[in-house]
Amino acid sequence: LAFDAAGVLWGVENGADRLKRADLGGDIHQDNPAEELNKFDGAVGTHYGYPWCWTEYELPAEYGMGRGTVWAWPDTMNTFRNDDWCRTNSRLPELSMQGHSAPLGLTFFDKNAVANGPDEAFCSGIGGTFPSGRDGDLYIGFHGSWNRDIPTGYKVVHVPFDGPGGSPIGEVIDLFWHGGNGARWPSRVRPVDVAFDRCGRLLVSDDGAGFIFLISFDGTVSPSEESKETSEFSGKSSSDQSKTSLWLNAVVLCIAVLWF
């Protein structure tokens, strides 16, 4: 959960597992249900779907009705609580994301929250503040899948908004992810929460390897380039590298592995 600049609460939802519906192609769990980004600004009692309804991410072409379409969950589906009921009674997500990404922590970048006054000299000295053009944008930690044939997630994504307190525009953009083969990190990194520090740099916690990553701004790149231009930095080994957008640097801030 996170509040935007207008004081509106937003949240992410992890879709259920093992989704099968014979009338939609049988086993459709690889990409469905979609993970959801929801905006909680409705009246008390607004229904967001769970546990009777789910959101499409990608269905076979002959069955699908498009990303974001709401369907009834097979185990609770009946003549009353069916697809039509779900579409009439459920609030649509603001954004439908790849199934099994497992979104957890989220945070908005607020340029007005970046330190000033007594802390201004400190932050100017270390640099790394995210650019003001990202003001109001959302960042989400994807913990990663466990039951998808091709793993997905294990990264941090950037969700562009049309302005502070506004709405998402376009799709999610990978910001920080494993740079080797596949989504999983050999060192078991699994992002959990994200938060900006007082200097406008992004902190990422991880409960797989026990790292805390610090992501900071370093350079410029257009929004269209951000999703495709990458630079690598050394991880624990050559087979365990991470990637960030070209305009970012990322470092392991500390290791906090506890053994019990």
Coordinates of C-alpha atoms in Angstrom, one line a residue:
L1 CA 0.0 0.0 0.0
A2 CA 1.1 3.6 -0.7
F3 CA -0.4 7.0 -0.7
D4 CA 0.0 9.3 -3.8
A5 CA 0.6 13.0 -3.8
A6 CA -3.1 13.6 -3.5
G7 CA -3.5 11.4 -0.4
V8 CA -5.2 8.6 -2.3
L9 CA -4.3 5.0 -1.3
W10 CA -3.1 2.6 -3.9
G11 CA -2.3 -1.1 -3.5
V12 CA -1.2 -4.2 -5.4
E13 CA -2.9 -7.6 -5.4
N14 CA -1.3 -11.0 -6.0
G15 CA -3.5 -13.2 -8.1
A16 CA -4.4 -16.7 -7.1
D17 CA -2.6 -19.8 -8.3
R18 CA -3.5 -22.9 -10.4
L19 CA -6.2 -21.2 -12.5
K20 CA -8.0 -23.6 -14.8
R21 CA -11.3 -23.0 -16.8
A22 CA -12.2 -25.5 -19.5
D23 CA -14.2 -22.9 -21.3
L24 CA -11.2 -20.6 -21.6
G25 CA -8.6 -23.1 -22.7
G26 CA -8.1 -25.4 -19.7
D27 CA -4.9 -24.7 -17.8
I28 CA -4.4 -20.9 -18.1
H29 CA -2.3 -20.3 -15.0
Q30 CA 0.9 -19.4 -16.8
D31 CA -0.1 -15.8 -17.4
N32 CA -3.3 -15.5 -15.3
P33 CA -4.7 -14.1 -13.2
A34 CA -3.1 -10.7 -13.8
E35 CA -1.5 -9.0 -10.8
E36 CA -3.4 -5.8 -10.1
L37 CA -2.7 -2.2 -9.3
N38 CA -5.8 -0.8 -7.5
K39 CA -6.8 2.6 -6.5
F40 CA -8.8 2.8 -3.3
D41 CA -10.8 6.0 -3.7
G42 CA -14.3 4.5 -4.1
A43 CA -17.2 4.3 -1.7
V44 CA -17.1 2.1 1.4
G45 CA -17.9 -1.4 0.2
T46 CA -16.5 -1.1 -3.3
H47 CA -15.8 -4.7 -4.5
Y48 CA -12.4 -5.3 -6.2
G49 CA -13.1 -8.9 -7.3
Y50 CA -11.5 -11.2 -4.7
P51 CA -12.4 -14.0 -4.0
W52 CA -15.1 -14.5 -6.7
C53 CA -13.5 -12.7 -9.7
W54 CA -10.1 -12.4 -11.4
T55 CA -8.6 -10.3 -14.1
E56 CA -7.2 -11.4 -17.4
Y57 CA -3.6 -10.8 -18.3
E58 CA -3.3 -13.0 -21.4
L59 CA -5.6 -15.8 -22.6
P60 CA -5.5 -17.8 -25.8
A61 CA -6.7 -15.6 -28.7
E62 CA -9.8 -17.6 -29.3
Y63 CA -11.0 -17.1 -25.7
G64 CA -9.5 -13.8 -24.4
M65 CA -11.3 -10.5 -24.3
G66 CA -8.3 -8.4 -23.6
R67 CA -6.0 -7.5 -20.8
G68 CA -8.0 -6.2 -17.8
T69 CA -11.2 -8.1 -18.6
V70 CA -12.8 -9.5 -15.4
W71 CA -13.9 -13.2 -15.2
A72 CA -15.5 -15.4 -12.5
W73 CA -13.3 -17.8 -10.5
P74 CA -14.2 -21.4 -11.5
D75 CA -14.5 -22.8 -8.0
T76 CA -17.1 -20.3 -6.9
M77 CA -18.8 -19.7 -10.3
N78 CA -22.5 -20.3 -10.5
T79 CA -25.6 -19.1 -12.4
F80 CA -25.7 -16.0 -10.1
R81 CA -22.0 -15.2 -9.6
N82 CA -20.8 -15.5 -13.2
D83 CA -18.7 -13.5 -15.6
D84 CA -21.4 -10.9 -16.2
W85 CA -21.9 -10.5 -12.4
C86 CA -18.2 -10.0 -12.0
R87 CA -18.0 -7.3 -14.7
T88 CA -21.0 -5.5 -13.3
N89 CA -20.0 -5.6 -9.6
S90 CA -16.2 -5.4 -9.6
R91 CA -14.0 -2.3 -9.7
L92 CA -11.5 -2.7 -12.6
P93 CA -7.8 -2.4 -11.7
E94 CA -5.9 0.7 -12.8
L95 CA -3.3 -1.6 -14.3
S96 CA -3.1 -5.3 -15.0
M97 CA 0.4 -6.8 -14.8
Q98 CA 2.1 -10.1 -15.7
G99 CA 0.6 -13.0 -13.7
H100 CA 2.8 -14.5 -10.9
S101 CA 5.1 -11.5 -10.7
A102 CA 4.1 -11.2 -7.0
P103 CA 4.1 -7.5 -6.5
L104 CA 4.8 -6.5 -2.8
G105 CA 6.1 -3.1 -1.8
L106 CA 5.3 0.1 -3.7
T107 CA 6.2 3.7 -3.4
F108 CA 5.6 7.0 -5.2
F109 CA 8.5 9.4 -6.1
D110 CA 7.7 12.8 -4.6
K111 CA 10.2 15.4 -5.6
N112 CA 8.9 17.7 -2.9
A113 CA 9.9 15.2 -0.2
V114 CA 13.5 15.3 -1.3
A115 CA 15.6 16.9 1.5
N116 CA 16.0 20.6 1.5
G117 CA 17.0 23.1 4.2
P118 CA 19.6 21.7 6.6
D119 CA 19.9 18.5 4.5
E120 CA 20.2 20.1 1.1
A121 CA 24.0 20.3 1.3
F122 CA 24.3 16.7 2.4
C123 CA 22.2 15.5 -0.5
S124 CA 23.9 17.7 -3.0
G125 CA 27.2 16.3 -1.9
I126 CA 26.3 12.7 -2.6
G127 CA 24.0 13.2 -5.6
G128 CA 21.8 10.4 -7.0
T129 CA 18.4 12.0 -6.7
F130 CA 15.8 10.7 -9.2
P131 CA 15.0 13.4 -11.8
S132 CA 12.0 15.7 -11.3
G133 CA 10.4 14.3 -14.5
R134 CA 9.6 11.2 -12.5
D135 CA 7.6 13.1 -10.0
G136 CA 4.5 11.2 -9.1
D137 CA 5.6 7.9 -10.7
L138 CA 5.2 4.6 -9.0
Y139 CA 7.8 1.9 -8.2
I140 CA 7.0 -1.7 -7.3
G141 CA 9.0 -4.6 -6.0
F142 CA 8.2 -7.9 -7.8
H143 CA 9.1 -10.8 -5.5
G144 CA 8.9 -13.3 -8.3
S145 CA 7.0 -16.5 -9.3
W146 CA 7.1 -20.0 -7.8
N147 CA 4.8 -22.0 -10.0
R148 CA 5.3 -20.6 -13.6
D149 CA 7.2 -22.8 -16.1
I150 CA 9.3 -19.7 -17.1
P151 CA 10.0 -17.7 -13.9
T152 CA 9.0 -14.1 -13.9
G153 CA 9.4 -11.2 -11.6
Y154 CA 12.4 -10.9 -9.3
K155 CA 12.8 -7.2 -10.1
V156 CA 11.7 -3.7 -9.5
V157 CA 9.5 -1.9 -12.0
H158 CA 8.7 1.7 -12.8
V159 CA 5.1 2.6 -13.5
P160 CA 4.9 6.0 -15.3
F161 CA 2.0 8.3 -14.2
D162 CA 0.5 11.3 -16.0
G163 CA 1.4 13.4 -13.0
P164 CA 1.5 13.5 -9.2
G165 CA -1.8 12.2 -7.9
G166 CA -2.8 11.0 -11.4
S167 CA -3.2 7.7 -13.2
P168 CA -0.8 5.2 -14.7
I169 CA 0.0 5.6 -18.4
G170 CA 1.3 2.7 -20.5
E171 CA 2.9 -0.5 -19.2
V172 CA 5.4 -1.2 -16.5
I173 CA 9.0 -0.6 -17.3
D174 CA 11.8 -2.8 -15.9
L175 CA 14.0 -0.7 -13.6
F176 CA 16.2 -3.3 -11.8
W177 CA 16.4 -6.9 -12.7
H178 CA 18.7 -9.9 -13.0
G179 CA 21.1 -9.4 -15.9
G180 CA 22.0 -13.1 -16.5
N181 CA 20.0 -15.9 -18.0
G182 CA 16.4 -16.0 -16.8
A183 CA 14.6 -14.0 -14.2
R184 CA 16.0 -15.7 -11.1
W185 CA 19.2 -14.6 -9.5
P186 CA 21.7 -17.3 -8.5
S187 CA 22.2 -15.4 -5.3
R188 CA 18.4 -15.8 -4.6
V189 CA 17.7 -12.0 -4.7
R190 CA 13.9 -11.4 -4.3
P191 CA 12.8 -7.8 -4.0
V192 CA 10.3 -7.1 -1.3
D193 CA 9.9 -3.4 -0.4
V194 CA 10.9 -0.2 -2.0
A195 CA 11.3 3.3 -0.4
F196 CA 12.9 6.6 -1.3
D197 CA 15.5 8.0 1.2
R198 CA 15.6 11.7 2.1
C199 CA 17.9 12.4 -0.9
G200 CA 15.5 10.8 -3.4
R201 CA 17.4 7.6 -4.0
L202 CA 15.5 4.3 -4.1
L203 CA 16.2 1.6 -1.5
V204 CA 15.2 -2.0 -2.3
S205 CA 15.0 -4.7 0.3
D206 CA 15.4 -8.4 -0.5
D207 CA 14.5 -11.4 1.6
G208 CA 16.2 -14.0 -0.6
A209 CA 19.9 -13.1 -0.3
G210 CA 19.5 -10.5 2.5
F211 CA 20.7 -7.5 0.5
I212 CA 19.5 -3.9 0.6
F213 CA 20.1 -2.2 -2.8
L214 CA 20.5 1.6 -3.3
I215 CA 19.5 2.8 -6.7
S216 CA 20.5 6.3 -7.7
F217 CA 20.2 8.6 -10.7
D218 CA 23.4 9.1 -12.8
G219 CA 22.9 10.5 -16.3
T220 CA 20.0 11.1 -18.6
V221 CA 17.9 9.0 -20.9
S222 CA 14.6 9.5 -22.6
P223 CA 11.6 7.6 -21.3
S224 CA 11.4 5.5 -24.5
E225 CA 15.0 4.5 -24.1
E226 CA 14.7 3.6 -20.4
S227 CA 13.0 0.3 -21.2
K228 CA 15.6 -1.0 -23.5
E229 CA 19.0 0.6 -22.8
T230 CA 20.8 -1.1 -19.9
S231 CA 24.2 -1.1 -18.2
E232 CA 25.6 -3.9 -16.0
F233 CA 27.4 -3.7 -12.7
S234 CA 29.2 -6.5 -10.9
G235 CA 27.1 -8.7 -8.7
K236 CA 28.4 -11.6 -6.6
S237 CA 29.8 -13.3 -9.7
S238 CA 29.8 -12.9 -13.4
S239 CA 26.8 -15.2 -13.6
D240 CA 24.9 -13.1 -11.0
Q241 CA 24.7 -9.6 -12.4
S242 CA 21.9 -7.1 -12.2
K243 CA 20.8 -4.6 -14.7
T244 CA 19.3 -1.2 -14.3
S245 CA 18.2 1.5 -16.7
L246 CA 21.1 3.4 -18.2
W247 CA 20.4 6.5 -16.1
L248 CA 20.8 4.6 -12.8
N249 CA 23.5 3.2 -10.7
A250 CA 22.8 0.5 -8.2
V251 CA 25.0 -0.8 -5.3
V252 CA 24.6 -3.3 -2.6
L253 CA 24.2 -1.0 0.4
C254 CA 24.5 -3.7 3.1
I255 CA 24.1 -7.4 3.7
A256 CA 21.7 -8.4 6.4
V257 CA 21.5 -12.1 6.4
L258 CA 20.4 -13.7 9.7
W259 CA 21.0 -17.4 10.4
F260 CA 18.7 -19.2 12.8

